[in-house]
Amino acid sequence: MTKVAVVFHSGYGHTLRMAQSVAQGAGGELVAIDADGNVSDAGWATLGAADAIIMGSPTYMGSVSWQFKKFADASSKPWYSQDWKDKIFGGFTNSANVNGDKHSTLHYFMTLAMQHGGIWVGTGLNYNNTKASQRADVNYLASSAGPMAQTAGDASAEEMNPGDLETARLFGQRIAEVATRLRA
Amino acid sequence: MTKVAVVFHSGYGHTLRMAQSVAQGAGGELVAIDADGNVSDAGWATLGAADAIIMGSPTYMGSVSWQFKKFADASSKPWYSQDWKDKIFGGFTNSANVNGDKHSTLHYFMTLAMQHGGIWVGTGLNYNNTKASQRADVNYLASSAGPMAQTAGDASAEEMNPGDLETARLFGQRIAEVATRLRA
Amino acid sequence: MTKVAVVFHSGYGHTLRMAQSVAQGAGGELVAIDADGNVSDAGWATLGAADAIIMGSPTYMGSVSWQFKKFADASSKPWYSQDWKDKIFGGFTNSANVNGDKHSTLHYFMTLAMQHGGIWVGTGLNYNNTKASQRADVNYLASSAGPMAQTAGDASAEEMNPGDLETARLFGQRIAEVATRLRA
Amino acid sequence: MTKVAVVFHSGYGHTLRMAQSVAQGAGGELVAIDADGNVSDAGWATLGAADAIIMGSPTYMGSVSWQFKKFADASSKPWYSQDWKDKIFGGFTNSANVNGDKHSTLHYFMTLAMQHGGIWVGTGLNYNNTKASQRADVNYLASSAGPMAQTAGDASAEEMNPGDLETARLFGQRIAEVATRLRA
């Protein structure tokens, strides 16, 4: 059976909720990066056994949170032996702003995945931006490298946009499908 | 007197309107890249004499239009002799999508400016994204590297968002101010 | 049988030679972008029928050549109908400089591939940079997003580094392998 | 008098040595980020008072070290009040590989500087890569966004390339010159 791991750091619960949507779509397992940037031994084992690793982080000051980066730096251990080579990779991010350099975060995920010898899968969702488009449409934020969510700075995780979460769920589903095909 | 040139390609008039707003803010001169990717001799002379060069292009398929790229490739001539060294540079873009890889276009402008030995100035505008924020707010699209505009695929240039155009105008003003300070 | 297409623009023959090495490794077919940025109807058909599309361009002024970008803009036609969705994508570049913003070119290829709903495969080659490393080592230039070649500005295509060309060949081989697995 | 601060994290002494060269060229003051990603109160005060902030980090796993990112995240405090607006910014990086995604690190520095409303200055150094070029030439690694150094994985800081360090020194000098002009 295809195994998908969703490794993420969440500062205030928004990225957690996005991770849950991705994991739901993928039938995947959550691996949390804690407030000190650490992952449990069980978490590392889950990542090592996964067919696909999906990475999530808020966008803070133009890229992933330092906690996510600490995880990325610690992944130099599996990188050294290329243990994660040929796994499927994907990534997602939330921030308070419409753009706010979320593209920079996603391209960092891609760079990290490439260093691991991985295979990158994006949203596979076309854009749908006409005058009739609504904020809650799937992929309204129009990202192809990976799903983006935008939640106002004074909005709680409960107030996240349902279209952004559905985009995340569809992305998780796509990752699982590609991983299953590649595994066959 | 400080001279600002705004060199741009516009496919359907949206980037032209953004360029006009930037030029209005900067007290600058427009230099058009035509449908074949060419700039007139007078245009090249304007760019050579400018204290600041502001670049504009729609985002097509994830970066600047090919017409803008043809201009960029032709700028290898002033690059070769580093004629544009120490000029102020900035850039702006419009596309149909909220994100749609506009960040990629702006980072390409930055890369080009750095090859020319230029000095890069962004929007200098903080974000303002709370639940109370409105689409027509200044820098609602939340870009710091340079102003972004988003215009639905079925909307004409006349229908552009006034906040996006005001963001472009403020950016032009900022470029002129920095260029004047640096010139002193 | 797995079909790999290598679509490329070459200004002075270096990228052509790199494309030939990639195609040799992949058992792939070359599709040339001409000096005006055009691809023949037969070329478009080859791309449409391919399981994997590998893109190549020199790095000029910090990104792909304008001829490659003209091809990318013209690919908005298959993009519109998402005809290239789920194909494997990869990319490669040559320039006169060791770095010289080749990373920017590769990230543009990734951005374009994501817009097409593609799946990105990099070199899958670890780095090998110790004091004992030699310029002709595989992946000496140390790129994971895609192979890089560096050829001095006054060196002909015949003088290209054999390690760079071998890196390109191994990359082509890898793309074909992943495309075959995904196709099964 | 123009004040330049060089804020950096160094894991094994290479980036420290590069920082010293930059500071020497700029007549600047070093502000160290420690192994836990923290900067002293005196360090923050130095940054707040500076006309120019130059940022340095090794490239680890495709971007700045997590310690540098922790500093960047902590800079959300001056960002919130835009205390660093209109300062000059620049950045530099060292890694074991020729490319190894150093460009990604430099573009992250640019993204961070733009969020702070800063003004970005690169190396201003043209390339010089002919067949006659030597590894110890200034800017042999050919970066325009900021200086790069490459030191083999098994080489100590004492063994760093003198050309890379001279490139760093010239960059520091350039930053100080631009900051002085802008301050006038």
XYZ file of C-alpha atoms in Angstrom:
736
model
C 0.000 0.000 0.000
C 1.204 3.502 -0.857
C 2.428 5.438 2.161
C 2.256 9.224 2.252
C 3.796 11.281 5.074
C 2.910 14.931 5.684
C 5.716 16.639 7.618
C 4.849 20.142 8.741
C 5.413 22.944 11.220
C 2.489 25.063 12.331
C 2.857 28.184 14.444
C -0.779 29.037 15.176
C -2.813 26.128 13.825
C -3.428 27.278 10.249
C -0.760 25.126 8.646
C -1.889 22.232 10.859
C -5.376 22.499 9.438
C -3.981 22.637 5.912
C -1.830 19.575 6.718
C -4.925 17.732 7.908
C -6.692 18.467 4.615
C -3.685 17.286 2.612
C -3.411 14.123 4.742
C -7.122 13.463 4.344
C -6.845 13.672 0.561
C -3.728 11.512 0.503
C -4.748 8.962 3.092
C -1.499 10.057 4.719
C 0.109 10.228 8.124
C 0.968 13.512 9.894
C 4.516 14.062 11.194
C 4.731 17.204 13.315
C 7.790 19.414 13.657
C 7.628 20.829 17.181
C 8.176 24.393 18.402
C 11.906 23.680 18.772
C 12.213 22.382 15.208
C 12.474 18.723 16.226
C 10.846 15.557 14.864
C 10.462 12.390 16.966
C 12.335 9.194 16.096
C 8.999 7.666 15.114
C 8.449 10.627 12.795
C 11.808 10.117 11.062
C 10.945 6.429 10.653
C 7.609 7.324 9.065
C 9.388 9.627 6.618
C 11.970 6.975 5.787
C 9.258 4.404 5.022
C 7.071 6.753 2.973
C 6.599 6.614 -0.797
C 5.766 10.310 -0.759
C 6.789 13.157 1.560
C 4.634 16.287 1.552
C 6.149 19.290 3.334
C 4.224 22.130 4.947
C 5.193 25.367 6.659
C 3.819 28.820 7.197
C 5.604 31.512 5.201
C 7.453 33.659 7.740
C 9.655 36.511 6.566
C 9.741 35.239 3.004
C 10.358 31.509 3.410
C 9.707 28.479 5.631
C 9.713 28.938 9.411
C 13.044 28.398 11.171
C 11.580 25.300 12.761
C 10.938 23.802 9.333
C 14.441 24.822 8.259
C 15.890 23.073 11.295
C 14.110 19.918 10.166
C 15.454 20.459 6.620
C 18.998 20.838 7.949
C 18.565 17.667 10.026
C 17.478 15.872 6.856
C 21.126 16.099 5.758
C 21.434 12.678 7.438
C 19.116 10.823 4.996
C 20.461 13.136 2.252
C 24.017 11.991 2.895
C 23.062 8.404 2.117
C 20.368 9.467 -0.409
C 17.816 7.449 1.557
C 14.946 9.553 0.250
C 15.973 9.285 -3.391
C 13.114 8.729 -5.873
C 10.408 9.475 -3.327
C 7.595 11.744 -4.462
C 7.704 15.213 -2.879
C 5.248 18.083 -2.656
C 4.724 21.152 -0.480
C 2.166 23.659 0.782
C 2.087 26.909 2.744
C -0.219 29.379 4.473
C 0.343 33.046 5.273
C -1.622 36.147 6.126
C -1.064 37.764 2.753
C -2.332 37.026 -0.721
C 1.152 36.697 -2.137
C 3.556 37.578 0.657
C 6.368 35.545 -0.925
C 4.590 32.188 -0.611
C 6.099 31.325 -4.004
C 9.523 31.622 -2.357
C 8.524 29.033 0.258
C 7.284 26.603 -2.382
C 10.447 26.998 -4.444
C 12.485 26.277 -1.339
C 10.564 23.037 -0.891
C 11.343 22.172 -4.524
C 15.030 22.921 -4.002
C 15.119 20.690 -0.917
C 13.286 17.882 -2.728
C 15.758 18.044 -5.611
C 18.721 17.800 -3.218
C 17.142 14.599 -1.892
C 16.889 13.217 -5.445
C 13.120 13.367 -5.249
C 10.368 13.726 -7.824
C 8.250 16.868 -7.504
C 4.493 16.968 -7.981
C 2.519 20.229 -7.940
C -1.173 20.968 -7.720
C -1.955 19.912 -11.294
C -4.793 22.418 -11.057
C -5.397 24.920 -13.784
C -6.377 28.468 -12.939
C -9.933 29.667 -13.022
C -9.764 33.434 -12.740
C -12.483 35.244 -14.550
C -14.618 38.085 -13.284
C -17.076 35.441 -12.112
C -14.496 33.643 -9.956
C -15.087 33.495 -6.226
C -12.598 33.495 -3.349
C -13.764 30.021 -2.293
C -13.087 28.478 -5.724
C -10.519 25.709 -5.866
C -7.031 27.125 -6.444
C -8.349 30.686 -6.452
C -4.897 31.765 -5.233
C -3.591 30.263 -8.490
C -0.524 28.289 -7.566
C 0.844 25.405 -9.569
C 4.005 24.473 -7.613
C 1.918 23.533 -4.563
C -1.222 24.678 -2.765
C -1.315 28.055 -1.039
C -3.694 29.196 1.675
C -4.242 32.766 2.771
C -5.748 33.581 6.129
C -5.981 37.152 7.394
C -3.602 37.994 10.224
C -6.450 38.350 12.683
C -8.339 35.221 11.579
C -8.189 31.944 13.476
C -7.598 28.523 11.929
C -11.342 27.926 12.161
C -11.873 30.846 9.796
C -9.710 29.439 6.998
C -11.092 29.620 3.489
C -12.904 26.386 2.521
C -11.643 26.656 -1.072
C -8.032 26.766 0.137
C -8.613 23.657 2.258
C -10.317 21.835 -0.605
C -7.349 22.723 -2.823
C -5.090 21.162 -0.202
C -7.240 18.017 -0.074
C -7.217 17.615 -3.867
C -3.443 18.057 -3.836
C -3.056 15.284 -1.252
C -5.212 13.049 -3.425
C -3.076 13.806 -6.490
C 0.166 13.044 -4.636
C -1.205 9.664 -3.517
C -2.297 8.828 -7.061
C 1.082 9.648 -8.615
C 2.907 7.783 -5.822
C 0.727 4.728 -6.408
C 1.383 4.788 -10.151
C 5.128 5.176 -9.637
C 5.223 2.392 -7.083
C 3.491 -0.152 -9.307
C 17.233 66.438 -12.710
C 16.626 62.777 -11.950
C 15.640 60.762 -15.005
C 13.490 57.669 -14.686
C 12.754 55.371 -17.646
C 9.949 52.805 -17.619
C 10.657 50.070 -20.161
C 7.797 47.652 -20.659
C 6.001 45.204 -22.910
C 2.242 45.047 -22.850
C 0.227 42.390 -24.684
C -3.323 43.649 -24.169
C -2.997 47.067 -22.529
C -2.979 46.089 -18.839
C 0.772 46.356 -18.359
C 0.698 49.601 -20.358
C -1.755 51.081 -17.888
C 0.372 49.913 -14.983
C 3.433 51.441 -16.698
C 1.574 54.749 -17.039
C 0.814 54.747 -13.300
C 4.443 53.986 -12.454
C 5.655 56.713 -14.833
C 3.182 59.187 -13.367
C 4.489 58.521 -9.848
C 8.098 58.698 -10.961
C 7.817 61.641 -13.344
C 9.315 59.157 -15.771
C 9.432 58.464 -19.472
C 7.845 55.409 -21.135
C 9.952 53.197 -23.402
C 7.813 50.612 -25.202
C 8.990 47.173 -26.278
C 7.011 46.382 -29.426
C 5.196 43.188 -30.420
C 8.413 41.862 -31.995
C 10.456 42.479 -28.847
C 12.257 45.522 -30.218
C 13.043 48.942 -28.703
C 13.754 51.999 -30.862
C 17.177 53.652 -30.913
C 15.656 56.615 -29.087
C 14.393 54.181 -26.445
C 17.844 52.688 -25.912
C 19.233 56.222 -25.596
C 16.611 57.072 -22.969
C 17.565 53.977 -21.002
C 21.263 54.790 -21.257
C 20.707 58.327 -19.935
C 18.378 57.288 -17.100
C 19.241 57.319 -13.398
C 16.629 54.619 -12.836
C 15.236 51.891 -15.090
C 11.888 50.378 -14.133
C 10.960 47.196 -16.003
C 7.438 45.948 -16.664
C 5.984 42.858 -18.291
C 2.909 40.711 -18.072
C 3.531 37.313 -16.495
C 3.078 34.749 -19.272
C 3.680 31.065 -18.601
C 5.546 31.782 -15.353
C 7.858 34.662 -16.271
C 8.235 37.768 -18.446
C 6.825 37.704 -21.987
C 9.212 36.587 -24.746
C 9.172 40.127 -26.080
C 10.529 41.415 -22.770
C 13.110 38.612 -22.757
C 14.229 39.616 -26.234
C 14.816 43.108 -24.879
C 16.695 41.625 -21.906
C 18.900 39.563 -24.225
C 19.576 42.656 -26.343
C 20.638 44.470 -23.167
C 23.750 42.260 -23.243
C 25.247 45.137 -25.224
C 25.157 47.713 -22.374
C 25.861 44.798 -19.987
C 29.070 43.957 -21.819
C 30.452 47.401 -21.098
C 28.546 47.698 -17.787
C 26.976 50.927 -19.034
C 23.997 50.550 -16.715
C 26.075 49.892 -13.602
C 24.880 51.641 -10.439
C 21.557 52.653 -11.926
C 18.482 52.117 -9.773
C 16.260 49.268 -10.981
C 12.750 48.142 -10.161
C 10.030 46.030 -11.778
C 6.303 45.354 -11.951
C 3.924 42.819 -13.483
C 0.274 42.098 -14.176
C -1.464 38.781 -14.783
C -4.908 37.262 -14.705
C -4.262 35.285 -11.527
C -3.805 36.265 -7.923
C -0.423 34.582 -7.677
C 0.143 32.799 -10.973
C 3.933 32.935 -10.571
C 4.174 36.740 -10.617
C 6.897 36.366 -7.955
C 8.938 34.463 -10.543
C 8.691 37.421 -12.943
C 9.808 39.896 -10.278
C 12.757 37.705 -9.273
C 13.768 37.522 -12.909
C 13.813 41.321 -13.040
C 16.014 41.305 -9.927
C 18.388 38.792 -11.504
C 18.665 40.915 -14.644
C 19.246 44.082 -12.626
C 22.016 42.403 -10.650
C 23.745 41.268 -13.855
C 23.761 44.916 -14.901
C 25.397 45.905 -11.592
C 22.260 47.764 -10.585
C 20.689 48.683 -7.266
C 17.273 47.155 -6.632
C 14.387 49.002 -4.990
C 11.099 47.275 -4.117
C 7.723 48.620 -3.108
C 8.755 49.599 0.421
C 5.123 48.975 1.308
C 4.172 46.896 4.289
C 1.297 44.496 4.114
C -2.123 45.342 5.409
C -4.073 42.119 5.426
C -6.617 41.815 8.146
C -10.185 40.660 7.905
C -11.106 44.298 7.321
C -8.795 44.665 4.305
C -10.352 45.432 0.947
C -9.264 44.395 -2.551
C -8.703 48.042 -3.518
C -6.287 48.678 -0.619
C -2.760 49.679 -1.534
C -0.548 46.588 -1.946
C -3.460 44.260 -1.208
C -1.679 41.656 -3.342
C 1.149 41.952 -0.797
C 4.346 42.089 -2.809
C 7.567 43.645 -1.597
C 9.942 42.942 -4.506
C 7.832 45.106 -6.821
C 4.185 45.953 -7.453
C 1.810 43.308 -8.746
C -1.523 43.834 -10.457
C -4.173 41.192 -11.024
C -6.840 41.594 -13.657
C -9.294 38.811 -14.451
C -8.730 37.108 -17.784
C -11.948 38.518 -19.189
C -11.460 42.066 -17.849
C -10.211 44.933 -19.995
C -7.463 47.378 -19.027
C -10.200 49.885 -18.128
C -11.405 47.482 -15.461
C -8.066 47.258 -13.618
C -8.165 47.501 -9.855
C -7.606 51.119 -8.672
C -5.616 49.888 -5.649
C -3.199 48.016 -7.884
C -2.690 51.145 -10.006
C -2.197 53.326 -6.918
C 0.381 50.806 -5.664
C 2.167 51.185 -9.007
C 2.068 54.995 -8.725
C 3.498 54.966 -5.181
C 6.230 52.619 -6.354
C 7.192 55.004 -9.162
C 7.341 57.830 -6.640
C 9.588 55.785 -4.349
C 11.978 54.898 -7.169
C 12.315 58.581 -8.104
C 12.999 59.534 -4.486
C 15.728 56.926 -4.012
C 17.271 57.794 -7.394
C 17.333 61.475 -6.444
C 18.978 60.733 -3.104
C 21.590 58.484 -4.717
C 22.321 61.010 -7.427
C 23.009 63.875 -5.031
C 7.437 2.204 -25.520
C 8.339 5.240 -23.475
C 8.759 8.388 -25.573
C 11.069 11.175 -24.470
C 11.273 14.511 -26.313
C 14.140 16.968 -25.822
C 13.032 20.466 -26.824
C 15.851 23.006 -26.867
C 17.238 26.230 -28.257
C 20.937 26.526 -28.931
C 22.651 29.769 -29.889
C 26.161 28.566 -30.691
C 26.028 24.779 -30.553
C 26.818 24.160 -26.866
C 23.249 23.552 -25.772
C 22.752 21.415 -28.893
C 25.599 19.166 -27.811
C 24.175 18.951 -24.308
C 20.765 18.117 -25.813
C 22.358 15.326 -27.857
C 23.882 13.837 -24.695
C 20.542 14.030 -22.872
C 18.743 12.452 -25.856
C 21.350 9.704 -26.077
C 20.842 8.821 -22.405
C 17.074 8.945 -22.726
C 16.716 7.267 -26.070
C 14.853 10.447 -26.912
C 14.004 12.577 -29.908
C 15.341 16.109 -30.455
C 12.903 18.970 -31.138
C 14.745 22.149 -32.138
C 13.523 25.677 -31.427
C 14.841 27.767 -34.317
C 16.542 31.169 -34.283
C 13.140 32.869 -34.470
C 11.774 30.937 -31.508
C 9.581 28.636 -33.585
C 8.972 24.878 -33.465
C 7.686 22.925 -36.481
C 4.254 21.282 -36.499
C 5.997 17.919 -36.387
C 7.898 19.113 -33.316
C 4.698 20.087 -31.512
C 3.247 16.684 -32.386
C 6.317 14.946 -30.941
C 5.927 16.940 -27.728
C 2.228 16.132 -27.525
C 2.891 12.410 -27.893
C 5.810 12.283 -25.453
C 5.732 10.710 -21.986
C 8.526 13.071 -20.930
C 9.548 16.533 -22.104
C 13.090 17.668 -21.339
C 13.746 21.370 -21.895
C 17.104 22.944 -22.704
C 18.326 26.491 -23.197
C 21.477 28.491 -22.765
C 21.352 30.916 -19.837
C 21.331 34.406 -21.358
C 21.026 37.467 -19.125
C 19.878 35.404 -16.154
C 17.293 33.059 -17.658
C 16.325 31.104 -20.781
C 16.956 32.653 -24.204
C 14.102 34.685 -25.695
C 13.709 32.011 -28.338
C 13.028 29.424 -25.633
C 10.635 31.848 -23.948
C 8.770 32.316 -27.217
C 8.299 28.548 -27.317
C 7.163 28.602 -23.667
C 4.621 31.334 -24.439
C 3.378 29.342 -27.444
C 2.918 26.348 -25.134
C -0.039 28.254 -23.654
C -2.052 26.367 -26.278
C -1.486 22.861 -24.811
C -1.530 24.512 -21.348
C -5.019 25.883 -21.970
C -6.372 22.375 -22.463
C -3.837 20.851 -20.028
C -2.702 18.484 -22.791
C 0.707 18.030 -21.181
C -0.652 17.241 -17.720
C 1.099 14.420 -15.865
C 4.000 14.253 -18.304
C 7.472 14.007 -16.798
C 9.518 17.208 -17.166
C 13.173 18.055 -16.720
C 15.581 20.766 -17.855
C 19.230 21.610 -18.524
C 21.345 24.656 -19.335
C 24.804 25.765 -20.418
C 26.525 29.113 -19.955
C 29.975 30.618 -19.978
C 30.105 31.083 -16.222
C 30.358 28.706 -13.316
C 27.185 29.996 -11.726
C 26.009 32.909 -13.822
C 22.394 32.477 -12.704
C 21.963 29.015 -14.259
C 19.890 28.145 -11.158
C 17.442 30.847 -12.261
C 17.048 29.141 -15.655
C 16.400 25.753 -14.065
C 13.836 27.204 -11.668
C 12.084 28.805 -14.611
C 11.849 25.392 -16.274
C 10.346 24.040 -13.037
C 7.813 26.868 -12.913
C 6.784 26.205 -16.520
C 6.495 22.459 -15.903
C 4.278 23.071 -12.876
C 1.973 25.337 -14.905
C 1.570 22.433 -17.328
C 0.617 20.115 -14.454
C 3.805 18.135 -14.956
C 5.988 16.021 -12.702
C 9.534 17.296 -12.229
C 12.610 15.082 -12.131
C 16.083 16.448 -11.339
C 19.535 14.973 -11.694
C 19.212 12.592 -8.735
C 22.977 12.961 -8.452
C 24.619 13.657 -5.155
C 27.503 16.058 -4.918
C 31.079 14.901 -4.812
C 33.137 17.942 -3.893
C 36.199 17.210 -1.892
C 39.691 18.528 -2.389
C 40.307 15.493 -4.588
C 37.393 16.279 -6.927
C 38.177 17.022 -10.549
C 36.435 19.341 -13.007
C 35.521 16.382 -15.233
C 33.747 14.524 -12.407
C 30.063 13.813 -12.892
C 27.952 16.709 -11.550
C 31.060 18.666 -10.548
C 28.989 21.837 -10.998
C 26.737 20.406 -8.272
C 23.191 20.952 -9.451
C 20.232 18.892 -8.340
C 17.326 20.615 -10.150
C 18.805 19.675 -13.531
C 22.209 19.336 -15.197
C 24.380 22.376 -15.754
C 27.256 22.743 -18.192
C 29.847 25.487 -18.167
C 31.877 26.322 -21.229
C 34.238 29.297 -21.313
C 33.073 32.191 -23.453
C 35.860 31.611 -25.951
C 35.490 27.813 -26.094
C 33.689 26.014 -28.919
C 31.106 23.268 -28.484
C 33.838 20.746 -29.275
C 35.696 21.903 -26.177
C 32.834 21.199 -23.759
C 33.703 19.431 -20.527
C 33.234 15.638 -20.845
C 31.988 15.426 -17.239
C 29.238 17.947 -17.970
C 28.152 15.935 -21.015
C 28.228 12.659 -19.074
C 26.072 14.339 -16.381
C 23.613 15.272 -19.130
C 23.593 11.695 -20.455
C 22.943 10.200 -17.004
C 20.128 12.697 -16.513
C 18.498 11.635 -19.784
C 18.747 8.018 -18.665
C 17.128 8.854 -15.335
C 14.240 10.691 -16.979
C 13.549 7.713 -19.254
C 13.598 5.330 -16.282
C 11.159 7.391 -14.228
C 8.891 7.912 -17.267
C 8.864 4.172 -17.903
C 7.978 3.401 -14.278
C 5.204 5.989 -14.277
C 3.813 4.734 -17.556
C 3.548 1.115 -16.447
C 29.910 58.361 9.317
C 28.386 55.473 7.372
C 27.734 52.421 9.509
C 27.752 48.945 8.016
C 26.751 45.859 10.010
C 27.577 42.312 8.877
C 25.174 39.834 10.476
C 26.083 36.213 9.875
C 25.923 32.633 11.045
C 28.909 30.373 10.569
C 28.853 26.657 11.255
C 32.515 25.735 10.791
C 34.363 29.023 10.362
C 34.171 29.466 6.581
C 31.322 31.951 6.584
C 33.016 33.736 9.504
C 36.111 34.232 7.403
C 34.012 35.489 4.501
C 32.219 37.863 6.912
C 35.566 39.195 8.082
C 36.580 39.954 4.490
C 33.275 41.704 3.814
C 33.599 43.712 7.050
C 37.160 44.645 6.199
C 36.085 45.980 2.803
C 33.142 47.843 4.283
C 34.789 49.149 7.424
C 31.896 47.355 9.084
C 31.031 45.723 12.377
C 30.413 41.981 12.799
C 27.198 40.789 14.462
C 27.287 37.039 15.116
C 24.263 34.754 15.155
C 25.095 32.034 17.666
C 24.647 28.250 17.411
C 21.118 28.583 18.808
C 20.133 31.206 16.248
C 20.257 34.120 18.684
C 21.705 37.633 18.422
C 22.656 39.682 21.493
C 20.796 42.859 22.408
C 23.915 44.812 21.483
C 23.830 43.076 18.094
C 20.228 44.097 17.471
C 21.143 47.672 18.430
C 24.027 47.653 15.955
C 21.683 46.473 13.221
C 19.111 49.112 14.109
C 21.706 51.887 13.901
C 23.307 50.690 10.675
C 22.993 52.362 7.276
C 23.647 49.005 5.631
C 23.011 45.433 6.741
C 24.975 42.675 5.018
C 23.738 39.157 5.684
C 25.820 35.988 5.556
C 25.082 32.301 5.955
C 26.380 28.986 4.752
C 24.106 27.262 2.248
C 22.733 24.194 4.008
C 20.213 21.948 2.258
C 19.440 24.576 -0.364
C 19.084 27.787 1.646
C 20.328 29.678 4.727
C 21.078 27.706 7.891
C 18.218 27.336 10.365
C 20.112 29.582 12.744
C 20.096 32.374 10.176
C 16.398 31.721 9.525
C 15.701 32.011 13.249
C 17.339 35.432 13.155
C 15.276 36.322 10.058
C 12.073 35.272 11.822
C 13.063 37.336 14.872
C 13.547 40.328 12.563
C 9.757 40.396 12.260
C 9.961 42.806 15.206
C 11.789 45.614 13.313
C 9.800 44.557 10.197
C 6.514 45.160 11.975
C 7.443 48.805 12.546
C 9.492 48.988 9.319
C 12.493 50.138 11.370
C 14.936 48.898 8.751
C 13.198 50.564 5.831
C 15.478 52.198 3.259
C 18.614 50.613 4.647
C 21.032 49.137 2.135
C 21.094 45.332 2.147
C 23.403 42.730 0.667
C 24.249 39.080 1.243
C 26.886 36.378 0.803
C 27.237 32.626 1.196
C 29.726 29.766 1.257
C 29.191 26.077 0.591
C 31.142 22.985 -0.330
C 29.835 22.871 -3.871
C 30.384 25.020 -6.915
C 26.705 25.741 -7.317
C 24.892 23.675 -4.720
C 21.907 26.053 -4.673
C 23.862 29.066 -3.410
C 21.714 31.171 -5.759
C 18.698 30.074 -3.708
C 20.336 31.412 -0.539
C 21.103 34.770 -2.150
C 17.559 35.113 -3.488
C 16.248 34.400 -0.017
C 18.374 37.265 1.320
C 16.882 39.490 -1.388
C 13.360 38.436 -0.467
C 14.016 39.211 3.200
C 15.551 42.585 2.365
C 12.534 43.504 0.239
C 10.148 42.615 3.078
C 12.110 45.063 5.234
C 11.672 47.787 2.594
C 15.394 47.740 1.927
C 17.536 48.580 -1.079
C 19.525 45.684 -2.517
C 23.099 45.962 -3.763
C 24.888 43.051 -5.471
C 28.509 42.463 -6.353
C 28.586 44.923 -9.249
C 31.285 42.664 -10.654
C 31.196 41.503 -14.226
C 32.177 37.975 -15.129
C 35.575 37.075 -16.446
C 35.316 33.517 -17.684
C 37.499 32.725 -20.612
C 39.719 29.718 -21.097
C 42.488 31.759 -19.487
C 40.500 32.415 -16.292
C 41.845 31.050 -13.029
C 40.009 29.766 -9.951
C 41.523 32.545 -7.830
C 40.216 35.322 -10.106
C 37.814 37.802 -8.572
C 34.215 36.574 -8.949
C 35.351 33.393 -10.682
C 32.178 31.757 -9.310
C 30.305 34.395 -11.326
C 27.578 35.680 -9.056
C 25.963 39.073 -9.383
C 23.322 38.987 -6.615
C 26.036 38.697 -3.948
C 29.419 37.057 -3.467
C 29.720 33.283 -3.332
C 32.559 31.241 -1.885
C 33.153 27.558 -2.478
C 35.294 25.507 -0.131
C 35.619 21.738 -0.515
C 33.855 19.717 2.150
C 37.136 18.510 3.594
C 38.890 21.910 3.504
C 39.287 24.107 6.562
C 38.544 27.826 6.701
C 42.280 28.459 6.368
C 42.176 26.786 2.969
C 39.532 29.109 1.508
C 40.140 30.436 -1.974
C 41.845 33.863 -1.894
C 39.859 35.032 -4.922
C 36.580 34.277 -3.154
C 37.728 36.276 -0.123
C 38.888 39.182 -2.275
C 35.477 39.135 -3.996
C 33.893 39.386 -0.550
C 36.159 42.302 0.386
C 35.353 44.226 -2.816
C 31.664 43.630 -2.182
C 31.948 45.087 1.325
C 33.688 48.116 -0.147
C 30.933 48.565 -2.724
C 28.193 48.366 -0.103
C 29.914 51.051 1.990
C 30.272 53.316 -1.043
C 26.623 53.037 -2.047
C 25.495 53.516 1.564
C 27.639 56.634 1.843
C 26.213 58.082 -1.368
C 22.656 57.344 -0.304
C 23.220 58.821 3.126
C 24.532 62.137 1.829
